[in-house]
Coordinates of C-alpha atoms and ligand atoms in Angstrom, one line a residue:
Chain N
M1 CA 119.7 86.3 150.8
S2 CA 120.4 83.3 153.0
D3 CA 117.0 81.7 152.6
Q4 CA 117.8 81.1 149.0
Q5 CA 119.5 77.9 150.2
H6 CA 116.0 76.5 150.8
I7 CA 114.5 77.4 147.5
R8 CA 114.1 74.5 145.2
V9 CA 113.8 75.5 141.6
L10 CA 112.7 73.3 138.8
L11 CA 113.8 74.6 135.3
V12 CA 111.9 73.5 132.2
D13 CA 113.1 74.5 128.8
D14 CA 114.0 72.6 125.6
E15 CA 117.0 74.9 125.1
E16 CA 119.6 72.8 126.9
N17 CA 122.4 75.3 126.5
L18 CA 120.4 77.9 128.2
L19 CA 119.6 75.7 131.1
E20 CA 123.2 74.7 131.5
Y21 CA 124.3 78.3 132.2
L22 CA 121.2 79.3 134.0
S23 CA 121.4 76.4 136.4
K24 CA 125.1 77.0 137.0
R25 CA 124.4 80.6 137.9
L26 CA 121.5 79.7 140.2
L27 CA 123.4 76.9 141.9
K28 CA 126.2 79.3 142.6
K29 CA 123.7 81.7 144.2
G30 CA 122.7 78.9 146.5
F31 CA 119.4 77.7 145.0
A32 CA 118.7 73.9 144.7
V33 CA 118.2 73.5 141.0
K34 CA 116.9 70.7 138.8
A35 CA 117.0 71.2 135.0
T36 CA 114.5 69.3 132.8
F37 CA 114.3 69.6 129.1
S38 CA 110.6 69.0 128.4
G39 CA 107.3 69.3 130.1
E40 CA 106.9 65.6 130.3
Q41 CA 110.3 65.2 132.0
A42 CA 109.4 68.0 134.5
V43 CA 106.1 66.3 135.4
E44 CA 107.9 63.0 135.9
V45 CA 110.5 64.6 138.2
A46 CA 107.8 66.4 140.1
Q47 CA 106.2 63.1 141.0
H48 CA 109.1 62.2 143.2
E49 CA 110.6 65.5 144.4
P50 CA 109.0 68.6 145.9
Y51 CA 109.8 72.0 144.5
D52 CA 109.0 75.6 145.4
V53 CA 109.3 77.4 142.1
A54 CA 109.2 76.2 138.6
V55 CA 110.5 78.3 135.7
V56 CA 108.8 77.0 132.5
D57 CA 109.3 78.0 128.9
L58 CA 106.0 78.6 127.1
K59 CA 107.0 77.2 123.8
M60 CA 108.3 73.6 123.9
P61 CA 107.8 70.6 121.7
G62 CA 105.5 68.1 123.4
I63 CA 103.3 69.6 126.2
D64 CA 103.8 73.4 126.2
G65 CA 104.5 75.7 129.1
V66 CA 100.9 76.4 130.1
E67 CA 100.0 72.7 130.1
T68 CA 103.2 71.8 132.0
Q69 CA 102.4 74.4 134.6
K70 CA 98.9 73.1 135.0
R71 CA 100.1 69.5 135.5
L72 CA 102.9 70.5 137.9
R73 CA 100.3 72.2 140.1
Q74 CA 98.1 69.2 140.1
I75 CA 101.0 67.3 141.6
Q76 CA 102.2 70.0 143.9
P77 CA 99.4 72.5 144.5
F78 CA 101.6 75.1 146.2
L79 CA 104.3 75.1 143.5
Q80 CA 104.6 78.6 141.9
C81 CA 105.3 78.8 138.2
I82 CA 107.1 81.5 136.3
V83 CA 106.4 81.2 132.6
L84 CA 108.9 82.5 130.1
T85 CA 107.2 83.7 126.9
G86 CA 108.1 85.2 123.6
H87 CA 106.5 88.5 122.8
G88 CA 102.8 88.8 122.2
S89 CA 102.1 85.4 123.8
V90 CA 101.9 87.0 127.2
E91 CA 98.6 88.6 126.2
S92 CA 97.4 85.5 124.5
A93 CA 98.2 83.4 127.5
L94 CA 96.5 85.8 129.8
E95 CA 93.5 86.3 127.6
S96 CA 92.9 82.6 127.2
G97 CA 92.3 82.6 131.0
Q98 CA 95.5 80.8 131.9
Q99 CA 96.2 83.1 134.7
E100 CA 97.3 80.5 137.2
A101 CA 101.0 81.2 136.6
F102 CA 102.7 83.4 139.2
E103 CA 104.3 85.5 136.6
Y104 CA 105.0 85.8 132.9
L105 CA 108.4 87.0 131.9
L106 CA 109.6 88.0 128.4
K107 CA 112.4 86.0 126.8
P108 CA 115.3 86.5 126.7
V109 CA 114.8 87.1 130.3
D110 CA 116.8 89.5 132.4
Y111 CA 118.7 87.5 135.0
D112 CA 118.2 89.9 137.8
K113 CA 114.5 90.1 137.1
L114 CA 114.3 86.4 137.2
L115 CA 116.0 86.3 140.6
V116 CA 113.5 88.7 142.0
A117 CA 110.6 86.8 140.5
I118 CA 111.9 83.5 141.9
S119 CA 112.2 84.9 145.5
E120 CA 108.8 86.5 145.3
A121 CA 107.2 83.3 144.0
Y122 CA 108.8 81.5 146.8
K123 CA 107.4 83.9 149.3
R124 CA 104.0 83.5 147.9
K125 CA 104.3 79.7 148.0
V126 CA 105.3 79.8 151.7
D127 CA 102.5 82.2 152.5
L128 CA 99.8 80.1 150.8
Q129 CA 101.2 77.0 152.4
T130 CA 101.2 78.4 155.9
A131 CA 97.8 79.8 155.6
K132 CA 96.4 76.5 154.4
F133 CA 98.3 74.7 157.2
R134 CA 96.8 76.9 159.8
E135 CA 93.4 76.3 158.3
E136 CA 93.8 72.6 158.5
V137 CA 95.2 72.7 162.1
E138 CA 92.1 74.7 163.1
K139 CA 89.9 72.1 161.5
V140 CA 91.7 69.4 163.5
Q141 CA 91.3 71.3 166.7
M142 CA 87.6 71.9 166.1
A143 CA 87.1 68.2 165.3
G144 CA 87.0 67.3 169.0
M145 CA 89.7 64.7 169.0
G146 CA 91.7 64.0 172.2
P147 CA 95.0 65.7 172.7
R148 CA 96.8 62.7 171.4
G149 CA 94.8 62.5 168.2
I150 CA 95.3 66.3 167.7
R151 CA 99.1 66.0 168.1
K152 CA 99.2 63.1 165.6
A153 CA 97.0 64.8 163.1
I154 CA 99.1 68.0 163.3
R155 CA 102.3 65.9 162.8
E156 CA 100.6 64.5 159.7
L157 CA 99.8 67.9 158.4
E158 CA 103.3 69.1 159.1
K159 CA 104.6 66.4 156.9
I160 CA 102.1 67.2 154.1
Y161 CA 103.0 70.9 154.2
G162 CA 106.7 70.4 154.6
I163 CA 106.8 72.3 157.8
E164 CA 109.5 71.4 160.3
Chain I
M1 CA 40.6 106.1 38.9
V2 CA 40.6 103.7 41.7
S3 CA 44.2 102.6 41.4
N4 CA 45.4 106.2 41.3
S5 CA 43.7 107.2 44.4
S6 CA 44.8 104.1 46.2
S7 CA 48.4 104.7 45.2
E8 CA 48.0 108.3 46.4
A9 CA 46.8 106.9 49.7
E10 CA 49.7 104.6 49.7
L11 CA 52.1 107.5 49.1
K12 CA 50.5 109.5 51.9
K13 CA 50.9 106.6 54.2
V14 CA 54.5 106.1 53.3
T15 CA 55.2 109.8 53.7
W16 CA 53.5 109.7 57.0
E17 CA 55.5 106.7 58.0
L18 CA 58.7 108.3 56.9
A19 CA 57.9 111.4 58.9
S20 CA 57.3 109.4 62.0
Y21 CA 60.5 107.5 61.4
K22 CA 62.3 110.8 61.1
I23 CA 60.8 111.9 64.4
E24 CA 61.8 108.5 65.8
L25 CA 65.3 108.9 64.4
H26 CA 65.5 112.4 65.8
K27 CA 64.5 111.2 69.2
T28 CA 67.0 108.3 69.1
T29 CA 69.8 110.6 67.9
G30 CA 69.0 113.0 70.7
F31 CA 68.8 110.2 73.1
L32 CA 72.2 108.9 72.0
Q33 CA 73.7 112.4 72.0
C34 CA 72.4 112.8 75.5
I35 CA 74.1 109.7 76.6
L36 CA 77.3 110.7 74.9
Q37 CA 77.2 114.1 76.4
N38 CA 76.3 113.1 79.9
A39 CA 77.8 109.7 80.6
T40 CA 80.8 109.8 82.8
D41 CA 82.2 106.8 81.0
L42 CA 84.4 106.9 77.9
I43 CA 82.2 106.0 75.0
F44 CA 83.7 106.0 71.5
A45 CA 83.0 104.7 68.0
T46 CA 85.5 104.1 65.3
D47 CA 85.1 103.4 61.6
A48 CA 86.2 100.2 60.0
E49 CA 89.8 101.4 60.0
G50 CA 89.7 102.0 63.7
L51 CA 89.7 105.8 63.3
L52 CA 87.7 107.7 65.9
I53 CA 84.4 109.1 64.7
S54 CA 82.7 109.6 68.0
F55 CA 84.0 110.4 71.5
S56 CA 81.9 111.1 74.6
K57 CA 82.2 114.0 77.0
G58 CA 83.0 111.5 79.7
G59 CA 85.9 110.4 77.5
E60 CA 87.3 113.9 77.6
K61 CA 87.3 113.7 81.3
V62 CA 88.8 110.2 81.5
L63 CA 91.6 110.7 79.1
G64 CA 92.0 114.5 79.1
Y65 CA 91.5 115.0 75.3
S66 CA 88.8 117.0 73.7
W67 CA 86.7 115.6 71.0
E68 CA 88.4 117.9 68.4
E69 CA 91.8 116.6 69.4
V70 CA 91.0 113.0 68.8
V71 CA 88.5 112.8 66.0
G72 CA 90.0 111.0 63.0
R73 CA 92.9 109.6 65.0
P74 CA 93.3 105.9 65.4
I75 CA 91.9 104.6 68.7
K76 CA 95.0 102.5 69.4
A77 CA 97.0 105.7 69.7
L78 CA 95.2 106.4 72.9
A79 CA 96.0 103.0 74.4
K80 CA 99.0 102.8 76.7
D81 CA 100.5 100.1 74.5
P82 CA 99.2 100.6 70.9
E83 CA 100.7 97.4 69.7
S84 CA 98.9 95.2 72.2
F85 CA 95.7 97.1 71.4
E86 CA 95.6 95.8 67.8
P87 CA 94.8 92.2 68.7
V88 CA 92.0 93.4 71.0
M89 CA 90.3 95.0 68.0
V90 CA 90.8 91.9 65.9
S91 CA 89.4 89.5 68.5
C92 CA 86.5 91.8 68.9
Q93 CA 85.8 91.4 65.2
E94 CA 86.0 87.6 65.4
E95 CA 84.0 87.3 68.6
G96 CA 80.8 88.7 67.0
C97 CA 79.6 89.7 70.4
A98 CA 80.5 92.2 73.0
L99 CA 84.0 91.7 74.3
V100 CA 84.6 92.8 77.9
L101 CA 88.2 93.3 79.1
D102 CA 90.5 95.7 81.0
V103 CA 92.4 98.0 78.8
P104 CA 95.1 100.4 79.9
F105 CA 94.8 103.8 78.2
Q106 CA 97.1 106.7 78.4
H107 CA 95.9 110.1 79.7
K108 CA 96.9 113.2 77.9
D109 CA 99.2 114.0 80.8
G110 CA 100.9 110.6 80.5
K111 CA 99.3 108.8 83.4
T112 CA 97.9 105.3 82.9
V113 CA 94.1 105.1 83.0
Y114 CA 92.7 101.6 83.5
C115 CA 89.4 101.0 81.9
N116 CA 87.0 98.2 81.9
A117 CA 85.9 98.2 78.3
S118 CA 83.1 96.5 76.5
L119 CA 83.7 96.5 72.8
M120 CA 81.2 95.7 70.1
D121 CA 81.7 95.3 66.4
L122 CA 79.3 97.3 64.2
T123 CA 78.1 95.8 61.0
N124 CA 75.6 97.1 58.4
R125 CA 72.7 95.1 56.9
E126 CA 74.9 93.5 54.4
G127 CA 77.1 92.1 57.1
Q128 CA 80.0 94.4 56.4
R129 CA 82.0 95.7 59.2
I130 CA 81.6 99.4 59.5
G131 CA 83.4 100.0 62.8
T132 CA 83.5 99.5 66.6
V133 CA 81.8 101.0 69.5
A134 CA 83.0 100.8 73.1
I135 CA 81.9 101.8 76.5
C136 CA 84.9 102.1 78.9
Q137 CA 84.6 102.7 82.6
D138 CA 87.5 104.2 84.4
I139 CA 88.6 101.7 87.1
T140 CA 92.0 103.2 87.9
R141 CA 91.1 104.0 91.5
W142 CA 89.7 100.6 92.0
K143 CA 92.8 99.1 90.5
R144 CA 95.1 101.2 92.7
L145 CA 93.1 100.0 95.8
Q146 CA 93.6 96.5 94.7
E147 CA 97.3 97.0 94.3
D148 CA 97.4 98.7 97.7
L149 CA 95.6 95.7 99.2
I150 CA 98.2 93.3 97.6
Q151 CA 100.9 95.6 99.1
V152 CA 99.3 95.4 102.5
D153 CA 99.0 91.7 102.2
R154 CA 102.7 91.5 101.3
L155 CA 103.6 93.7 104.2
A156 CA 101.6 91.5 106.5
E157 CA 103.5 88.5 105.1
I158 CA 106.8 90.2 105.7
G159 CA 105.7 91.0 109.2
R160 CA 104.9 87.4 109.9
I161 CA 108.3 86.3 108.6
A162 CA 110.0 89.1 110.6
A163 CA 108.1 87.9 113.7
G164 CA 109.2 84.3 113.1
V165 CA 112.8 85.3 112.7
A166 CA 112.7 87.6 115.8
H167 CA 111.2 84.7 117.8
E168 CA 113.9 82.3 116.6
I169 CA 116.7 84.8 117.2
N170 CA 115.6 85.3 120.7
N171 CA 116.6 81.8 121.8
P172 CA 120.3 82.0 120.8
V173 CA 120.4 85.5 122.1
A174 CA 119.1 84.2 125.5
V175 CA 121.8 81.5 125.5
I176 CA 124.5 84.1 124.8
R177 CA 123.2 86.2 127.6
E178 CA 123.2 83.4 130.1
A179 CA 126.6 82.1 129.0
S180 CA 128.2 85.5 129.4
G181 CA 126.5 85.9 132.7
W182 CA 128.1 82.7 133.8
A183 CA 131.5 83.7 132.4
A184 CA 131.3 86.9 134.5
E185 CA 130.8 84.8 137.6
V186 CA 133.7 82.5 136.7
I187 CA 135.9 85.5 136.0
G188 CA 134.8 86.9 139.3
D189 CA 136.1 83.8 141.1
A190 CA 139.2 83.2 139.1
E191 CA 142.5 83.5 140.8
G192 CA 145.8 84.6 139.3
L193 CA 144.3 87.1 136.9
S194 CA 146.2 90.3 136.6
P195 CA 144.0 93.4 137.5
D196 CA 144.4 94.6 133.9
D197 CA 143.2 91.3 132.4
R198 CA 140.3 91.2 134.9
Q199 CA 139.3 94.7 133.9
E200 CA 139.6 93.8 130.2
L201 CA 137.4 90.7 130.6
E202 CA 134.9 92.5 132.7
N203 CA 134.5 95.1 129.9
V204 CA 134.1 92.4 127.3
I205 CA 131.3 90.8 129.3
K206 CA 129.7 94.1 129.8
Q207 CA 129.8 94.6 126.1
I208 CA 128.3 91.2 125.4
K209 CA 125.5 92.0 127.8
A210 CA 124.8 95.4 126.3
Q211 CA 124.7 94.0 122.8
T212 CA 122.5 91.1 123.6
G213 CA 120.2 93.6 125.3
R214 CA 120.2 95.6 122.1
C215 CA 119.2 92.5 120.1
R216 CA 116.4 91.8 122.6
D217 CA 115.2 95.4 122.3
I218 CA 114.9 95.1 118.6
T219 CA 113.2 91.7 118.6
H220 CA 110.7 92.8 121.2
K221 CA 109.9 96.0 119.4
L222 CA 109.6 94.2 116.1
L223 CA 107.2 91.7 117.7
T224 CA 105.2 94.4 119.3
F225 CA 104.9 95.9 115.8
V226 CA 103.5 92.8 114.2
R227 CA 101.4 91.6 117.1
G228 CA 98.0 91.0 115.5
S229 CA 95.7 90.4 118.4
V230 CA 93.0 93.0 119.1
P231 CA 93.9 95.0 122.2
T232 CA 91.7 94.8 125.2
K233 CA 90.3 98.1 126.5
S234 CA 89.6 99.4 130.0
E235 CA 88.6 102.7 131.6
F236 CA 91.4 104.9 133.0
D237 CA 92.6 108.4 133.5
V238 CA 95.0 109.7 130.8
H239 CA 96.5 112.3 133.2
E240 CA 97.4 109.6 135.7
L241 CA 99.0 107.5 132.9
L242 CA 101.0 110.5 131.8
E243 CA 102.3 111.2 135.3
E244 CA 103.4 107.5 135.5
T245 CA 105.1 107.7 132.2
I246 CA 107.1 110.7 133.2
G247 CA 108.0 108.8 136.3
L248 CA 109.3 106.0 134.1
L249 CA 111.6 108.4 132.3
K250 CA 113.1 109.9 135.5
P251 CA 116.5 108.3 134.9
E252 CA 116.7 110.0 131.4
L253 CA 115.5 113.3 132.7
K254 CA 117.9 113.4 135.7
H255 CA 120.8 115.8 135.2
S256 CA 119.4 116.8 131.8
G257 CA 118.1 120.0 133.2
I258 CA 115.0 119.7 131.1
E259 CA 112.0 121.5 132.4
I260 CA 108.7 119.6 132.1
D261 CA 105.6 121.7 131.9
L262 CA 102.3 120.0 132.4
N263 CA 99.4 121.8 130.9
F264 CA 96.5 119.5 131.6
A265 CA 92.8 119.9 130.8
E266 CA 90.6 120.4 133.9
G267 CA 89.9 117.3 136.0
P268 CA 90.6 113.6 135.1
L269 CA 90.7 112.7 131.5
S270 CA 88.8 109.4 131.4
V271 CA 89.1 107.2 128.3
N272 CA 88.3 103.6 127.4
S273 CA 91.4 102.3 125.7
N274 CA 94.5 100.2 126.4
P275 CA 96.8 101.9 129.0
K276 CA 99.8 99.6 128.4
L277 CA 99.8 100.4 124.7
L278 CA 99.3 104.1 125.2
E279 CA 102.1 104.1 127.7
Q280 CA 104.4 102.8 125.0
V281 CA 103.3 105.6 122.7
F282 CA 103.9 108.3 125.4
V283 CA 107.2 106.8 126.4
N284 CA 108.5 106.9 122.9
C285 CA 107.2 110.5 122.2
L286 CA 108.8 111.7 125.4
A287 CA 112.0 109.8 124.9
N288 CA 112.3 111.3 121.4
A289 CA 111.6 114.8 122.8
I290 CA 114.2 114.4 125.5
H291 CA 116.8 113.2 122.9
A292 CA 116.0 116.1 120.6
V293 CA 116.4 118.6 123.4
I294 CA 119.7 117.1 124.7
E295 CA 121.0 117.0 121.1
K296 CA 120.4 120.7 120.8
G297 CA 122.3 121.3 123.9
G298 CA 122.1 124.5 125.9
D299 CA 120.4 124.8 129.2
N300 CA 116.9 126.0 128.5
G301 CA 115.5 122.6 127.4
R302 CA 111.8 122.5 127.8
I303 CA 109.1 119.9 127.1
E304 CA 105.4 120.8 127.4
I305 CA 102.8 118.1 127.7
R306 CA 99.3 119.4 127.0
T307 CA 96.0 117.7 127.0
V308 CA 92.7 118.8 125.5
N309 CA 89.3 117.3 126.1
N310 CA 87.1 117.4 123.0
N311 CA 84.4 115.2 124.5
S312 CA 84.4 112.4 121.9
E313 CA 88.2 112.4 121.7
V314 CA 91.2 113.6 123.7
E315 CA 94.4 115.2 122.4
I316 CA 97.7 114.8 124.1
S317 CA 100.6 116.8 122.7
V318 CA 104.3 116.6 123.5
A319 CA 106.1 119.8 122.5
D320 CA 109.9 120.1 122.7
N321 CA 112.3 122.9 121.9
G322 CA 114.8 120.5 120.5
V323 CA 116.6 120.2 117.2
G324 CA 113.5 119.8 115.1
I325 CA 113.1 117.7 112.0
P326 CA 114.4 119.0 108.6
K327 CA 111.6 119.3 106.0
E328 CA 113.3 116.7 103.7
D329 CA 113.2 114.1 106.5
Q330 CA 109.7 114.7 107.7
G331 CA 108.2 112.2 105.3
K332 CA 110.5 109.4 106.6
I333 CA 110.2 109.4 110.4
F334 CA 107.3 106.9 110.4
D335 CA 109.3 104.5 108.2
L336 CA 110.4 101.2 109.8
F337 CA 114.0 101.4 111.0
Y338 CA 114.4 105.1 110.2
T339 CA 116.5 106.7 112.9
T340 CA 119.0 109.5 113.1
K341 CA 120.2 108.3 116.5
P342 CA 123.6 106.6 116.8
P343 CA 123.8 102.8 116.5
G344 CA 122.6 101.2 119.7
K345 CA 120.7 104.3 120.8
G346 CA 117.7 104.0 118.5
T347 CA 116.1 101.2 116.5
G348 CA 113.8 103.4 114.4
L349 CA 110.8 101.4 115.4
G350 CA 109.3 103.8 118.0
L351 CA 107.1 105.9 115.7
P352 CA 105.9 103.1 113.4
I353 CA 104.9 101.2 116.5
C354 CA 103.1 104.3 117.8
Q355 CA 101.3 104.6 114.6
N356 CA 100.3 101.0 114.6
I357 CA 99.1 101.1 118.2
L358 CA 96.9 104.2 117.4
R359 CA 95.5 102.5 114.4
Q360 CA 94.5 99.6 116.5
L361 CA 93.0 101.7 119.3
G362 CA 91.2 104.2 117.1
G363 CA 93.2 107.4 116.9
D364 CA 96.1 108.9 115.2
I365 CA 99.5 110.6 115.7
Y366 CA 100.9 113.6 113.8
F367 CA 103.5 116.2 114.2
E368 CA 104.7 119.7 113.4
S369 CA 108.3 120.6 113.4
E370 CA 110.7 123.3 112.6
V371 CA 114.5 123.0 112.6
G372 CA 116.1 124.8 115.5
V373 CA 112.7 125.7 117.0
G374 CA 111.3 122.3 118.1
T375 CA 108.8 119.6 117.5
T376 CA 105.2 118.9 118.6
F377 CA 103.8 115.5 118.4
T378 CA 100.0 115.2 118.9
V379 CA 98.2 112.0 119.8
R380 CA 94.5 111.8 119.3
I381 CA 92.5 109.0 120.8
S382 CA 88.8 108.4 120.8
V383 CA 87.2 108.3 124.3
S384 CA 85.5 105.0 123.9
Ligands
LIG401 N1 110.7 115.1 119.0 C1 111.6 114.9 118.0 N2 112.5 115.9 117.6 C2 113.4 115.6 116.6 N3 113.4 114.5 115.8 C3 112.5 113.5 116.1 C4 111.6 113.7 117.2 N4 110.9 112.5 117.3 C5 111.3 111.7 116.3 N5 112.3 112.3 115.6 C6 113.1 111.7 114.5 O1 112.4 110.6 114.0 C7 113.3 109.4 114.1 C8 112.5 108.2 114.3 O2 111.9 108.2 115.6 P1 111.5 106.8 116.2 O3 110.9 107.0 117.6 O4 110.7 106.1 115.2 O5 112.8 106.0 116.3 P2 114.1 106.3 117.3 O6 113.6 107.2 118.4 O7 115.2 106.8 116.5 O8 114.4 104.8 117.8 P3 113.5 104.0 118.9 O9 112.3 104.8 119.2 O10 113.2 102.7 118.2 O11 114.4 103.8 120.0 C9 114.3 109.8 115.2 O12 115.5 109.1 115.0 C10 114.5 111.3 114.9 O13 115.3 111.5 113.9
LIG402 MG1 111.9 106.8 119.6

């Protein structure tokens, strides 16, 4: 999977030892990885750096996984979040209407499953982003600007949606 | 003689009064006798020494003794602990009013009978104690229920602790898993390792992975077991779910040569329940059946899955021709951690989880088994 090179993964878990090994393995696979050890830190990091997929532990001191996930998406609307949960909390998280996460995975998570989830989440992010980009481009074209204005507006959009 | 005739009238009056008292007394005695004969409670009276002089029919039922067997015997001899019964009688005398308390008696057959007793001291007109009367209600069943509830409470507490431990254990297990995964990659890249050493290290890593997987299995199952939330329900077809479940077990069934016979009721079997939880039940029953058949060996292994539609409920049975369960073990298979599988193969949580799930969903699970012939597990679920 060569496109893994482009996938930027944000890891959020208070278990530092876990993130150490997990990030090493993901890095070796070719992902761009950033490890953060709390929801607050993750939110802070996301203010400055765009990511494709976040892997967030549900149970953390400070703001928990569900809240972290929500805030991350406020900053980066296309970011897809994979939430790692203990048993039983999957249902409770789903039932409380927090369905925005891309996927919930049971801890301790199976590494291969995580890899699959990350690439699927990435695909979803790209799809959503492209669709939205097209929509905006259409809007620009309908707006009746001159060719120059259109080109400029599209370049703007390309920047916003990170499309080269 | 005026005085004479008046005293005669007096006499008549007294005689008449006496007669009416006698009738009254007769009525009262009859009334009391009726109570003693028909009350389901143990009602007794003792003399001042505490020797039984009256014992109700209900008492015969409650304690198993007939009136002839106990009359004249000290009441404390019927108590479970005669010594501690003495002070009860004494405090009853001092109290001067009815004393209500729980007293354990001993049934003729040795069982303990808990009674809620109200004891009253009897005195005559001169204020002398002439004995005690008591009405005792058998509350053994209620007491048992109370103990059961405490037991359930304790189990729930143990469950909560177990869940907490399982949660906590999960984290270090996850770290071990990731660390060993990383070690595997480092070993993969390492240069200068002899092929033997490489093989050895790879085996070690594989072992760590397998064992952490085992930990994860146990903690997940344990957490499923104690999960308290009420399951959500939706409408689905049991037949479809069964087909999917069999699909899940394909890897186990492959090469086993086991024949699976489906004997489904006509048409779809629609129920309003929780498919995820029921899938767990079917997976476990099927996995158990497969294991039992393989353990028996031979090549005519067969598992029959049958469904029956009883309108308000459906029955799904999984019948195998495996090793069967010995009579002496049949009482244990629903116990937590009871397993006859080798270490690493079974956690002994499958059936307790199934039982728990069915309790939550409204249904039950039971089985019939004969050694050497096979086992049939039947799951019953209500349609809505
Ligand atoms: N179909 C069957 N035939 C024979 N024995 C059975 C069958 N089903 C259950 N048992 C007996 O009951 C025991 C408990 O079953 P249970 O499903 O609770 O645990 P397990 O299968 O041993 O482990 P787990 O399901 O947690 O992996 C089994 O180990 C086995 O001895
Ligand atoms: Mg089992």
